[in-house]
Coordinates of C-alpha atoms in Angstrom, one line a residue:
Chain A
X665 CA 0.0 0.0 0.0
X666 CA 1.4 3.4 -1.0
X667 CA 1.1 6.3 1.3
X668 CA 2.6 9.7 1.4
X669 CA 3.7 9.1 5.0
X670 CA 7.3 10.1 5.2
X671 CA 8.3 7.5 7.8
X672 CA 7.8 4.5 5.6
X673 CA 9.1 3.3 2.2
X674 CA 12.7 4.2 2.9
X675 CA 13.8 3.1 -0.6
X676 CA 11.5 5.5 -2.4
X677 CA 12.5 9.0 -3.1
X678 CA 10.0 11.5 -1.9
X679 CA 9.2 12.5 -5.5
X680 CA 8.3 8.8 -6.1
X681 CA 6.0 8.8 -3.2
X682 CA 4.2 11.9 -4.4
X683 CA 3.3 10.4 -7.8
X684 CA 2.4 7.0 -6.4
X685 CA -0.2 7.7 -3.8
X686 CA -3.0 6.6 -6.0
X687 CA -4.5 4.1 -3.5
X688 CA -7.9 5.5 -2.6
X689 CA -11.3 4.1 -1.7
X690 CA -13.5 3.0 -4.5
X691 CA -15.8 6.0 -4.9
X692 CA -14.9 8.1 -7.9
X693 CA -12.4 6.7 -10.3
X694 CA -8.9 7.2 -9.1
X695 CA -6.5 9.3 -11.0
X696 CA -3.4 7.6 -12.2
X697 CA -1.4 10.0 -10.1
X698 CA -2.6 12.6 -7.7
X699 CA -2.3 16.1 -9.0
X700 CA -1.1 18.8 -6.8
X701 CA -1.9 22.5 -6.6
X702 CA -1.5 25.3 -4.2
X703 CA -4.6 27.1 -2.8
X704 CA -3.6 30.4 -1.2
X705 CA -5.7 31.0 2.0
X706 CA -6.6 34.4 0.7
X707 CA -8.7 32.6 -2.0
X708 CA -10.2 30.0 0.3
X709 CA -13.4 32.0 0.6
X710 CA -13.9 31.8 -3.2
X711 CA -13.1 28.1 -3.1
X712 CA -15.7 27.7 -0.3
X713 CA -18.3 29.6 -2.3
X714 CA -17.6 27.5 -5.4
X715 CA -18.1 24.3 -3.5
X716 CA -21.1 25.6 -1.7
X717 CA -22.7 26.2 -5.1
X718 CA -22.4 22.5 -5.8
X719 CA -24.5 21.3 -2.9
X720 CA -24.8 21.2 0.8
X721 CA -21.5 22.0 2.6
X722 CA -20.7 20.3 5.9
X723 CA -17.7 21.1 8.1
X724 CA -16.8 20.8 11.7
X725 CA -18.3 23.6 13.9
X726 CA -17.9 24.1 17.6
X727 CA -20.9 23.0 19.7
X728 CA -19.5 23.3 23.2
X729 CA -16.3 24.3 25.0
X730 CA -14.8 20.9 24.2
X731 CA -16.9 19.5 21.3
X732 CA -17.3 19.8 17.6
X733 CA -19.8 18.4 15.2
X734 CA -20.0 18.2 11.4
X735 CA -22.8 20.5 10.5
X736 CA -24.2 22.2 7.4
X737 CA -22.7 25.7 7.1
X738 CA -23.6 28.8 5.1
X739 CA -20.4 30.7 5.4
X740 CA -16.7 29.8 5.8
X741 CA -16.5 31.7 9.1
X742 CA -18.4 28.9 10.8
X743 CA -15.7 26.3 10.1
X744 CA -13.9 25.3 13.3
X745 CA -10.3 25.0 12.0
X746 CA -9.1 23.7 15.4
X747 CA -11.5 20.8 15.5
X748 CA -9.6 17.6 15.9
X749 CA -12.4 15.1 16.5
X750 CA -16.1 15.7 16.1
X751 CA -18.6 14.0 18.5
X752 CA -19.8 11.7 15.7
X753 CA -17.5 10.7 12.9
X754 CA -18.4 11.4 9.2
X755 CA -19.9 7.9 8.8
X756 CA -23.2 9.7 9.7
X757 CA -23.4 11.2 6.3
X758 CA -23.5 7.9 4.5
X759 CA -25.0 5.7 7.3
X760 CA -27.3 8.1 9.2
X761 CA -28.3 7.5 12.8
X762 CA -31.8 6.6 11.9
X763 CA -33.4 6.0 8.5
X764 CA -36.4 4.3 6.9
X765 CA -35.2 1.4 4.8
X766 CA -38.5 0.2 3.4
X767 CA -42.3 0.8 3.5
X768 CA -44.9 -1.9 3.3
X769 CA -48.6 -2.4 2.9
X770 CA -50.8 -5.4 2.4
X771 CA -49.7 -5.7 -1.3
X772 CA -46.2 -4.7 -1.6
X773 CA -42.9 -3.8 -0.1
X774 CA -41.1 -0.8 -1.4
X775 CA -37.4 -0.2 -0.6
X776 CA -36.8 3.5 0.1
X777 CA -34.0 5.3 -1.9
X778 CA -32.0 8.2 -0.4
X779 CA -32.7 11.5 -2.0
X780 CA -30.6 13.0 -4.7
X781 CA -28.5 15.5 -2.6
X782 CA -25.0 16.4 -3.5
X783 CA -22.9 17.1 -0.5
X784 CA -19.4 18.3 0.3
X785 CA -17.9 17.0 3.5
X786 CA -15.0 19.3 4.4
X787 CA -12.3 19.0 6.9
X788 CA -12.0 15.2 7.4
X789 CA -8.8 14.2 9.1
X790 CA -6.7 11.2 8.2
X791 CA -8.1 8.9 10.9
X792 CA -11.6 9.6 9.8
X793 CA -10.6 9.0 6.1
X794 CA -9.2 5.7 7.2
X795 CA -12.5 5.0 9.0
X796 CA -14.5 5.8 5.8
X797 CA -12.2 3.5 3.8
X798 CA -13.1 0.7 6.3
X799 CA -16.8 1.5 6.2
X800 CA -16.6 1.4 2.3
X801 CA -15.2 -2.1 2.5
X802 CA -17.9 -3.2 4.9
X803 CA -20.9 -1.6 3.3
X804 CA -19.8 -2.5 -0.2
X805 CA -19.4 -6.1 0.6
X806 CA -21.9 -8.2 -1.3
X807 CA -24.8 -7.7 -1.6
X808 CA -23.8 -4.1 -0.8
X809 CA -25.8 -1.5 1.1
X810 CA -27.5 0.6 -1.5
X811 CA -28.3 3.5 0.9
X812 CA -24.7 3.8 1.9
X813 CA -23.4 3.5 -1.6
X814 CA -25.8 6.1 -3.1
X815 CA -24.9 8.6 -0.4
X816 CA -21.3 8.0 -0.8
X817 CA -21.5 8.4 -4.6
X818 CA -23.1 11.8 -4.3
X819 CA -20.6 13.2 -1.8
X820 CA -17.3 14.9 -2.2
X821 CA -15.0 14.3 0.7
X822 CA -12.2 16.8 1.4
X823 CA -9.5 15.8 3.8
X824 CA -7.6 18.2 6.0
X825 CA -4.3 17.9 7.7
X826 CA -4.1 18.1 11.5
X827 CA -1.7 18.0 14.4
X828 CA -2.2 15.3 17.1
X829 CA -3.3 16.0 20.6
X830 CA -2.7 13.8 23.6
X831 CA -5.5 11.4 22.7
X832 CA -4.6 10.8 19.0
X833 CA -2.9 7.5 18.3
X834 CA -3.5 7.0 14.6
X835 CA 0.2 6.6 14.2
X836 CA 0.0 3.3 16.1
X837 CA -2.8 2.1 14.0
X838 CA -1.1 2.9 10.7
X839 CA -3.8 5.4 9.8
X840 CA -2.0 8.7 10.3
X841 CA -1.5 9.4 6.6
X842 CA -4.5 9.4 4.3
X843 CA -4.6 6.6 1.8
X844 CA -8.2 6.2 1.0
X845 CA -11.7 7.5 1.5
X846 CA -11.3 11.0 0.0
X847 CA -11.4 13.0 -3.2
X848 CA -9.2 15.9 -2.2
X849 CA -6.7 16.4 0.6
X850 CA -5.6 19.8 1.9
X851 CA -2.3 20.1 3.9
X852 CA -2.1 23.4 5.8
X853 CA 1.1 25.1 5.0
X854 CA 0.4 28.3 6.9
X855 CA -0.6 30.8 4.3
X856 CA -1.7 28.3 1.7
X857 CA -3.1 24.8 1.3
X858 CA -1.2 22.1 -0.5
X859 CA -4.0 20.4 -2.5
X860 CA -3.8 16.8 -3.6
X861 CA -6.5 15.8 -6.1
X862 CA -7.2 12.1 -5.8
X863 CA -10.2 11.3 -7.9
X864 CA -11.4 12.0 -11.4
X865 CA -14.6 13.3 -9.7
X866 CA -12.6 15.9 -7.8
X867 CA -10.7 16.8 -10.9
X868 CA -14.0 17.4 -12.7
X869 CA -15.4 19.5 -9.9
X870 CA -12.3 21.6 -9.7
X871 CA -12.4 22.4 -13.4
X872 CA -14.9 25.1 -12.5
X873 CA -12.5 26.9 -10.2
X874 CA -9.1 26.3 -11.7
X875 CA -8.3 30.0 -11.5
X876 CA -8.0 29.8 -7.7
X877 CA -5.0 27.5 -7.7
X878 CA -1.4 28.1 -8.5
X879 CA 1.2 25.5 -9.5
X880 CA 3.2 23.9 -6.7
X881 CA 6.8 25.2 -6.5
X882 CA 9.8 23.4 -5.2
X883 CA 9.5 25.5 -2.1
X884 CA 5.9 24.4 -1.6
X885 CA 7.0 20.8 -1.8
X886 CA 9.6 21.3 0.8
X887 CA 7.1 22.9 3.1
X888 CA 4.7 20.0 2.5
X889 CA 7.4 17.5 3.4
X890 CA 8.4 19.5 6.4
X891 CA 4.9 19.6 7.7
X892 CA 4.4 15.8 7.6
X893 CA 7.8 15.2 9.2
X894 CA 6.9 17.6 12.0
X895 CA 3.6 16.0 12.4
X896 CA 5.1 12.5 12.7
X897 CA 7.2 13.9 15.5
X898 CA 4.3 15.5 17.2
X899 CA 2.6 12.3 18.5
X900 CA 2.9 11.8 22.2
X901 CA 0.3 9.0 22.5
X902 CA 0.6 5.5 21.2
X903 CA 1.9 2.0 21.5
X904 CA 4.0 -0.5 19.7
X905 CA 1.5 -2.2 17.4
X906 CA 3.5 -5.2 16.1
X907 CA 2.4 -7.7 18.7
X908 CA -1.2 -6.5 19.0
X909 CA -2.7 -9.6 17.6
X910 CA -0.8 -12.1 19.7
X911 CA -1.3 -9.9 22.8
X912 CA -5.1 -9.9 22.4
X913 CA -5.1 -13.6 21.9
X914 CA -2.8 -14.2 24.8
X915 CA -4.5 -11.8 27.3
X916 CA -8.1 -12.9 26.8
X917 CA -8.3 -13.8 30.4
X918 CA -6.3 -10.9 31.8
X919 CA -7.8 -9.6 35.1
X920 CA -7.6 -6.1 33.6
X921 CA -10.9 -6.9 31.7
X922 CA -12.7 -7.5 35.0
X923 CA -11.2 -4.3 36.4
X924 CA -12.5 -2.3 33.4
X925 CA -15.8 -4.2 33.3
X926 CA -16.6 -3.2 36.9
X927 CA -16.4 0.4 35.9
X928 CA -18.3 0.0 32.6
X929 CA -21.7 1.7 32.5
X930 CA -22.8 -0.2 29.4
X931 CA -23.9 3.2 28.2
X932 CA -22.7 2.4 24.7
X933 CA -21.1 5.8 24.1
X934 CA -18.0 4.2 22.7
X935 CA -19.8 2.8 19.6
X936 CA -21.7 5.6 18.0
X937 CA -18.6 7.8 18.2
X938 CA -16.5 5.2 16.6
X939 CA -15.7 5.8 12.9
X940 CA -16.1 2.1 12.1
X941 CA -18.9 0.8 14.3
X942 CA -21.7 -0.2 12.0
X943 CA -24.1 -2.2 14.0
X944 CA -27.8 -1.4 13.8
X945 CA -31.2 -2.4 15.0
X946 CA -34.2 -2.9 12.7
X947 CA -37.6 -2.1 13.9
X948 CA -41.0 -2.4 12.1
X949 CA -43.3 0.5 12.9
X950 CA -46.8 -0.5 12.1
X951 CA -49.5 2.0 11.3
X952 CA -52.7 1.9 13.3
X953 CA -54.8 0.8 10.4
X954 CA -53.0 -2.6 10.6
X955 CA -52.4 -2.5 6.8
X956 CA -49.1 -0.7 6.4
X957 CA -46.0 0.4 8.1
X958 CA -42.3 1.0 7.7
X959 CA -39.0 -0.5 8.7
X960 CA -36.5 1.7 10.3
X961 CA -32.9 1.1 11.2
X962 CA -31.1 2.9 14.0
X963 CA -27.5 2.6 15.3
X964 CA -27.2 0.0 18.0
X965 CA -24.4 -0.9 20.3
X966 CA -22.8 -4.2 21.3
X967 CA -22.4 -2.7 24.8
X968 CA -26.2 -3.0 25.5
X969 CA -27.2 -6.1 27.3
X970 CA -30.1 -6.7 24.8
X971 CA -27.7 -6.8 21.9
X972 CA -26.7 -10.4 22.3
X973 CA -29.9 -11.6 23.9
X974 CA -31.6 -14.3 21.9
X975 CA -34.6 -16.5 22.0
X976 CA -35.1 -18.3 25.3
X977 CA -33.7 -15.3 27.1
X978 CA -30.2 -16.7 26.5
X979 CA -27.5 -14.1 26.3
X980 CA -24.0 -14.9 25.0
X981 CA -22.5 -11.7 26.3
X982 CA -24.4 -11.2 29.5
X983 CA -22.0 -9.0 31.6
X984 CA -20.3 -5.7 30.9
X985 CA -16.9 -7.5 31.0
X986 CA -18.0 -9.8 28.2
X987 CA -19.2 -6.9 26.1
X988 CA -16.3 -4.6 26.7
X989 CA -13.8 -7.3 26.0
X990 CA -15.7 -8.2 22.8
X991 CA -15.6 -4.6 21.6
X992 CA -11.8 -4.2 22.3
X993 CA -11.1 -7.4 20.4
X994 CA -13.4 -6.4 17.6
X995 CA -11.6 -3.1 17.2
X996 CA -8.0 -4.4 17.5
X997 CA -8.1 -7.9 16.2
X998 CA -11.5 -9.0 14.9
X999 CA -10.9 -8.0 11.3
X1000 CA -7.4 -9.4 11.0
X1001 CA -9.0 -12.5 9.5
X1002 CA -10.0 -12.3 6.7
X1003 CA -9.7 -8.6 6.0
X1004 CA -6.2 -8.0 7.2
X1005 CA -6.8 -4.7 8.9
X1006 CA -7.8 -3.3 12.3
X1007 CA -11.0 -1.4 12.7
X1008 CA -9.6 1.0 15.2
X1009 CA -8.3 4.1 13.4
X1010 CA -6.8 5.8 16.5
X1011 CA -9.0 8.9 16.5
X1012 CA -9.3 8.8 20.3
X1013 CA -13.1 9.4 20.3
X1014 CA -13.9 6.5 22.6
X1015 CA -11.3 7.7 25.0
X1016 CA -12.8 11.1 25.3
X1017 CA -16.4 9.9 25.2
X1018 CA -16.3 7.3 27.9
X1019 CA -17.8 8.6 31.2
X1020 CA -15.9 5.9 33.1
X1021 CA -12.5 6.5 31.4
X1022 CA -12.2 2.8 30.5
X1023 CA -11.9 3.3 26.8
X1024 CA -8.4 4.5 26.8
X1025 CA -7.3 2.1 24.2
X1026 CA -3.6 3.1 24.4
X1027 CA -3.5 2.6 28.1
X1028 CA -5.3 -0.8 27.9
X1029 CA -3.1 -2.1 25.1
X1030 CA 0.1 -1.0 26.9
X1031 CA -1.1 -2.7 30.1
X1032 CA -1.9 -5.9 28.2
X1033 CA 1.5 -5.7 26.6
X1034 CA 3.0 -5.6 30.1
X1035 CA 4.0 -1.9 30.0
X1036 CA 2.7 -0.4 33.2
X1037 CA 3.9 3.2 32.8
X1038 CA 1.3 5.8 33.8
X1039 CA -1.0 7.1 31.0
X1040 CA 0.1 10.6 29.8
X1041 CA -3.4 12.0 29.8
Chain B
X856 CA -75.0 -3.0 16.2
X857 CA -71.9 -2.8 14.1
X858 CA -71.2 -5.9 12.2
X859 CA -67.5 -5.8 12.8
X860 CA -67.2 -4.0 16.1
X861 CA -64.1 -2.0 16.6
X862 CA -61.7 -3.1 19.4
X863 CA -62.6 -1.5 22.7
X864 CA -60.1 0.4 24.8
X865 CA -60.2 1.7 28.4
X866 CA -58.0 4.5 29.7
X867 CA -57.8 4.7 33.4
X868 CA -55.9 6.5 36.1
X869 CA -54.8 5.5 39.6
X870 CA -52.5 7.7 41.7
X871 CA -50.5 9.9 39.3
X872 CA -50.3 13.3 37.7
X873 CA -52.5 12.4 34.7
X874 CA -49.7 13.2 32.3
X875 CA -50.2 9.9 30.5
X876 CA -53.9 10.5 30.2
X877 CA -53.1 13.9 28.6
X878 CA -50.8 12.3 26.1
X879 CA -53.4 9.7 25.2
X880 CA -56.1 12.4 25.0
X881 CA -54.0 14.5 22.7
X882 CA -53.6 11.6 20.4
X883 CA -57.1 10.2 20.7
X884 CA -58.0 11.5 17.2
X885 CA -55.5 9.1 15.7
X886 CA -57.0 6.2 17.5
X887 CA -60.7 6.9 17.1
X888 CA -61.0 5.6 13.5
X889 CA -59.8 2.2 14.8
X890 CA -61.1 1.7 18.3
X891 CA -64.1 2.4 20.5
X892 CA -63.4 4.1 23.8
X893 CA -65.4 2.2 26.3
X894 CA -64.1 4.0 29.3
X895 CA -61.9 7.1 29.7
X896 CA -63.3 8.9 32.8
X897 CA -60.7 11.7 32.4
X898 CA -62.0 12.6 29.0
X899 CA -65.7 11.5 28.7
X900 CA -68.7 11.3 31.0
X901 CA -70.3 8.2 29.5
X902 CA -68.3 5.2 30.4
X903 CA -69.1 1.5 30.6
X904 CA -67.5 -1.2 32.6
X905 CA -67.7 -4.0 30.0
X906 CA -64.8 -6.1 28.7
X907 CA -62.2 -4.3 26.7
X908 CA -59.4 -5.4 24.4
X909 CA -56.8 -3.0 25.7
X910 CA -56.7 -1.2 29.1
X911 CA -54.2 1.6 29.5
X912 CA -53.6 2.3 33.1
X913 CA -51.7 5.2 34.5
X914 CA -50.6 5.9 38.1
X915 CA -49.3 3.8 40.9
X916 CA -51.3 1.8 43.4
X917 CA -51.2 4.1 46.5
X918 CA -54.6 3.7 48.1
X919 CA -57.0 0.8 48.7
X920 CA -59.4 2.1 46.0
X921 CA -56.6 2.1 43.5
X922 CA -56.1 -1.6 44.1
X923 CA -59.8 -2.4 43.8
X924 CA -60.0 -0.5 40.6
X925 CA -56.9 -2.1 39.2
X926 CA -58.2 -5.6 39.9
X927 CA -61.5 -4.7 38.2
X928 CA -59.6 -3.4 35.1
X929 CA -57.4 -6.5 35.0
X930 CA -60.5 -8.7 35.1
X931 CA -62.1 -7.0 32.1
X932 CA -59.0 -6.4 29.9
X933 CA -57.4 -8.7 27.4
X934 CA -54.3 -6.6 27.3
X935 CA -53.3 -4.6 30.3
X936 CA -50.8 -1.9 29.5
X937 CA -49.0 0.0 32.3
X938 CA -48.4 3.5 30.9
X939 CA -45.9 5.9 32.5
X940 CA -43.3 5.6 35.2
X941 CA -45.9 5.5 38.0
X942 CA -47.6 2.5 36.7
X943 CA -44.4 0.8 35.6
X944 CA -41.9 1.6 38.4
X945 CA -43.9 3.5 41.1
X946 CA -42.3 6.9 40.3
X947 CA -41.6 9.5 43.0
X948 CA -44.3 8.3 45.3
X949 CA -42.8 4.8 45.2
X950 CA -39.1 5.8 45.0
X951 CA -38.4 9.0 46.9
X952 CA -41.2 8.4 49.5
X953 CA -40.0 4.9 50.2
X954 CA -37.5 6.4 52.5
X955 CA -40.2 7.1 55.1
X956 CA -42.8 4.8 56.6
X957 CA -46.2 5.4 55.0
X958 CA -47.9 5.6 58.5
X959 CA -45.4 8.4 59.5
X960 CA -46.1 10.3 56.3
X961 CA -49.8 9.9 56.7
X962 CA -49.6 11.3 60.2
X963 CA -47.3 14.1 59.3
X964 CA -49.6 15.3 56.5
X965 CA -53.1 14.5 57.8
X966 CA -52.5 14.3 61.5
X967 CA -53.5 11.5 63.9
X968 CA -56.7 9.6 63.5
X969 CA -57.2 10.7 59.9
X970 CA -59.7 8.8 57.8
X971 CA -57.3 8.8 54.8
X972 CA -56.1 5.4 53.9
X973 CA -52.8 4.9 52.2
X974 CA -50.8 2.0 50.9
X975 CA -47.1 1.9 50.2
X976 CA -47.0 3.1 46.7
X977 CA -46.3 0.3 44.2
X978 CA -46.3 -0.3 40.4
X979 CA -49.1 -2.3 38.9
X980 CA -47.1 -5.5 38.5
X981 CA -46.8 -5.7 42.3
X982 CA -50.5 -6.7 42.3
X983 CA -51.6 -8.0 38.9
X984 CA -50.2 -9.5 35.8
X985 CA -49.1 -6.7 33.4
X986 CA -48.9 -7.5 29.7
X987 CA -47.0 -4.5 28.4
X988 CA -45.0 -1.9 30.3
X989 CA -44.6 1.4 28.5
X990 CA -42.6 3.8 30.7
X991 CA -42.2 7.5 30.3
X992 CA -42.8 10.7 32.3
X993 CA -44.9 11.3 30.4
X994 CA -45.0 8.6 27.7
X995 CA -43.8 9.3 24.2
X996 CA -46.7 9.6 21.8
X997 CA -44.9 7.7 19.0
X998 CA -44.2 4.8 21.2
X999 CA -47.8 4.8 22.5
X1000 CA -49.2 4.7 19.0
X1001 CA -46.8 2.0 18.0
X1002 CA -47.6 -0.1 21.0
X1003 CA -51.3 0.3 20.3
X1004 CA -50.9 -0.6 16.7
X1005 CA -49.1 -3.8 17.7
X1006 CA -51.7 -4.8 20.2
X1007 CA -54.6 -4.1 17.8
X1008 CA -52.9 -6.9 15.7
X1009 CA -52.5 -9.0 18.7
X1010 CA -48.7 -8.7 18.6
X1011 CA -46.7 -8.0 21.7
X1012 CA -44.9 -4.7 20.9
X1013 CA -41.1 -4.4 20.8
X1014 CA -40.0 -1.9 23.4
X1015 CA -36.3 -1.6 24.1
X1016 CA -34.8 -0.3 27.3
X1017 CA -31.5 1.0 25.8
X1018 CA -30.0 3.9 27.8
X1019 CA -30.6 7.6 27.2
X1020 CA -27.0 7.8 26.2
X1021 CA -27.9 6.2 22.9
X1022 CA -30.4 8.9 22.0
X1023 CA -28.1 11.6 23.3
X1024 CA -25.3 10.4 21.1
X1025 CA -27.6 10.0 18.1
X1026 CA -28.5 13.6 18.6
X1027 CA -24.8 14.4 18.8
X1028 CA -25.1 16.3 22.1
X1029 CA -22.0 17.2 24.0
X1030 CA -21.9 14.9 27.1
X1031 CA -23.0 16.8 30.2
X1032 CA -21.7 14.1 32.5
X1033 CA -18.2 14.5 31.0
X1034 CA -18.0 18.1 30.0
X1035 CA -20.0 19.7 32.8
X1036 CA -19.6 17.1 35.5
X1037 CA -23.4 17.1 35.9
X1038 CA -24.9 14.1 37.8
X1039 CA -26.5 12.8 34.6
X1040 CA -28.3 9.4 34.9
X1041 CA -28.4 8.9 31.2
X1042 CA -26.2 5.8 31.3
X1043 CA -28.6 3.9 33.6
X1044 CA -32.0 5.4 32.4
X1045 CA -34.2 3.9 29.7
X1046 CA -34.4 6.0 26.5
X1047 CA -37.6 7.0 24.7
X1048 CA -37.7 10.7 25.6
X1049 CA -35.2 11.6 22.9
X1050 CA -32.6 12.5 25.5
X1051 CA -34.7 15.6 26.2
X1052 CA -32.8 17.0 29.2
X1053 CA -29.2 16.4 28.0
X1054 CA -30.2 17.9 24.7
X1055 CA -31.0 21.1 26.6
X1056 CA -27.7 20.9 28.6
X1057 CA -29.3 19.5 31.7
X1058 CA -28.6 16.2 33.5
X1059 CA -30.9 13.3 33.0
X1060 CA -32.7 12.6 36.3
X1061 CA -33.9 9.2 35.4
X1062 CA -37.7 9.9 35.0
X1063 CA -38.2 7.0 32.5
X1064 CA -37.0 4.5 35.0
X1065 CA -34.0 2.1 34.7
X1066 CA -32.6 0.9 31.5
X1067 CA -32.2 -2.8 30.9
X1068 CA -29.6 -4.2 33.3
X1069 CA -28.4 -0.8 34.5
X1070 CA -24.9 -0.7 36.0
X1071 CA -25.9 1.2 39.2
X1072 CA -22.7 0.4 41.0
X1073 CA -20.5 1.8 38.2
X1074 CA -22.8 4.9 38.0
X1075 CA -22.4 5.5 41.7
X1076 CA -18.7 5.1 41.4
X1077 CA -18.4 7.6 38.6
X1078 CA -20.6 10.2 40.4
X1079 CA -18.7 9.8 43.6
X1080 CA -15.4 10.4 41.7
X1081 CA -17.0 13.6 40.5
X1082 CA -17.5 14.7 44.1
X1083 CA -21.1 13.8 44.6
X1084 CA -22.0 12.5 48.1
X1085 CA -23.1 8.9 48.5
X1086 CA -26.5 9.9 49.9
X1087 CA -27.2 12.3 47.1
X1088 CA -26.3 9.7 44.5
X1089 CA -28.6 7.1 46.0
X1090 CA -31.4 9.6 46.3
X1091 CA -31.0 10.5 42.6
X1092 CA -30.8 6.9 41.6
X1093 CA -33.9 5.8 43.6
X1094 CA -36.1 8.9 43.1
X1095 CA -38.1 7.4 40.2
X1096 CA -38.8 4.0 41.7
X1097 CA -35.8 1.9 40.6
X1098 CA -36.4 -1.4 42.5
X1099 CA -34.1 -2.5 45.3
X1100 CA -32.7 -5.6 43.5
X1101 CA -30.9 -3.3 41.0
X1102 CA -28.7 -2.2 43.9
X1103 CA -27.8 -5.6 45.3
X1104 CA -24.2 -5.3 44.2
X1105 CA -23.8 -2.1 46.1
X1106 CA -23.2 -1.6 49.8
X1107 CA -26.1 0.7 50.5

């Protein structure tokens, strides 16, 4: 897999890396090589207005002292440039919290189709892009989720560089550099954005605003490389990921799980905030006439006791310990076979969203690995 | 005589605030094409005491005449639906007031030798078999209509007791327990209200009753770490009638 991460691929020259990073998610045909431009910040407003003209524009906005949320915005001033992680990840744009999937009456069942709505999702950081890439794999798997796919097809995803805080550990999960899930990626170089165009769709979109961009100079490339080198150095949180798989297998009965489970509220906060949690509940809502109704799906959580409850009142994950351990394993090991990737992208949302403080993945992994140094948070 | 008589319903109240009766009254127009209202003393003056398909009962059993009424309703109803926290859990009169003896309270309020008779306030299932429990304070109208639709087809409705945290997160609210250190009971309270209080920046105080398998001990631990006193925590957790067995793992 090619990335433009500067830490890997020691035999490639940086120039090679720039022209080879064509490994992106499957939405929008991928350009043979990414094309690079410079967008001066003085022209960002025009860029915003141009994109706004294409459809709904969503970006992170501040919703409380500590929290951000992707919301539809009307002017660029609403963008919270300092947003690292939103409460909910961008999966909500393609797989909404609640939706009607079909309507029925006595004679027929009609599958609902998402509306035609072009949308621009702006300011998605590398961890969330990795999350979208994973969701693409899951929702595209046969027979494919038509609701997800349609919404994904009519969205332009614009990535944005970031600097890690004390909760970010994407570097440990191998997701710190964007490789998939986006159309355009913007690296903040101070007075300009280094723009990488990844998909033919993005290329087409940008045809209408070419005048805003200038060619990339050698100097700009140097600044770009410098940014990513500095960013790699900026991580303070993380663990050694190489033995993750064997550690989780080996430590299935570690007493740490009981310690965490005792504090677990089973509130389920860790799952809606996760960029890759996809479980849902399906409910039929009947109309009073007894003739018709609709089927709705809503995000569900493996942390709820009813999630694994089956007929006969049997429950194969009856305690908070069972459920929490299951979730950790699912995120850090469950997709190794057959997919070959982890479904944790290191965004730190679960860590900051857990009222009990037991979803500090980095701390838990380190303790399972036998590293008992105090967490740095 | 109608050839295909519509199903009959009764809507009755025991000791409660009539909040559920109001919700049902406000939505009665949606039901009327499909049911005959045999009895709804809160809303109509002509009521009959004959058998009904569904009886919705609000309020807790707090007085001897509540109990007599409940038994009468049970005997005439095919489906008995407890509506609202009072009927399902006992609410404030069952939870918060359980700290005092009912005889002491009676004397403090009505004096000695009062003719008022009072029972320890209990939910309906303390006395009779309840088919469906629809909690709320007051109940949610969408859930109420959905439950009714299911029962009209003789299906037991699907009512989940997932925590308020789910609805709060689906609404993408900032967490008031984490960000404001408010004593929010969302993690242990059944959802259905749409996370109303946290959506307005206030703590959930548990008015829908406990979620399924609430982790009361973990909740108490987290609130005590935030500086709340044990007594205050227990008062909050028990105010809306959460039954004693949910606290078995705690030393209270």
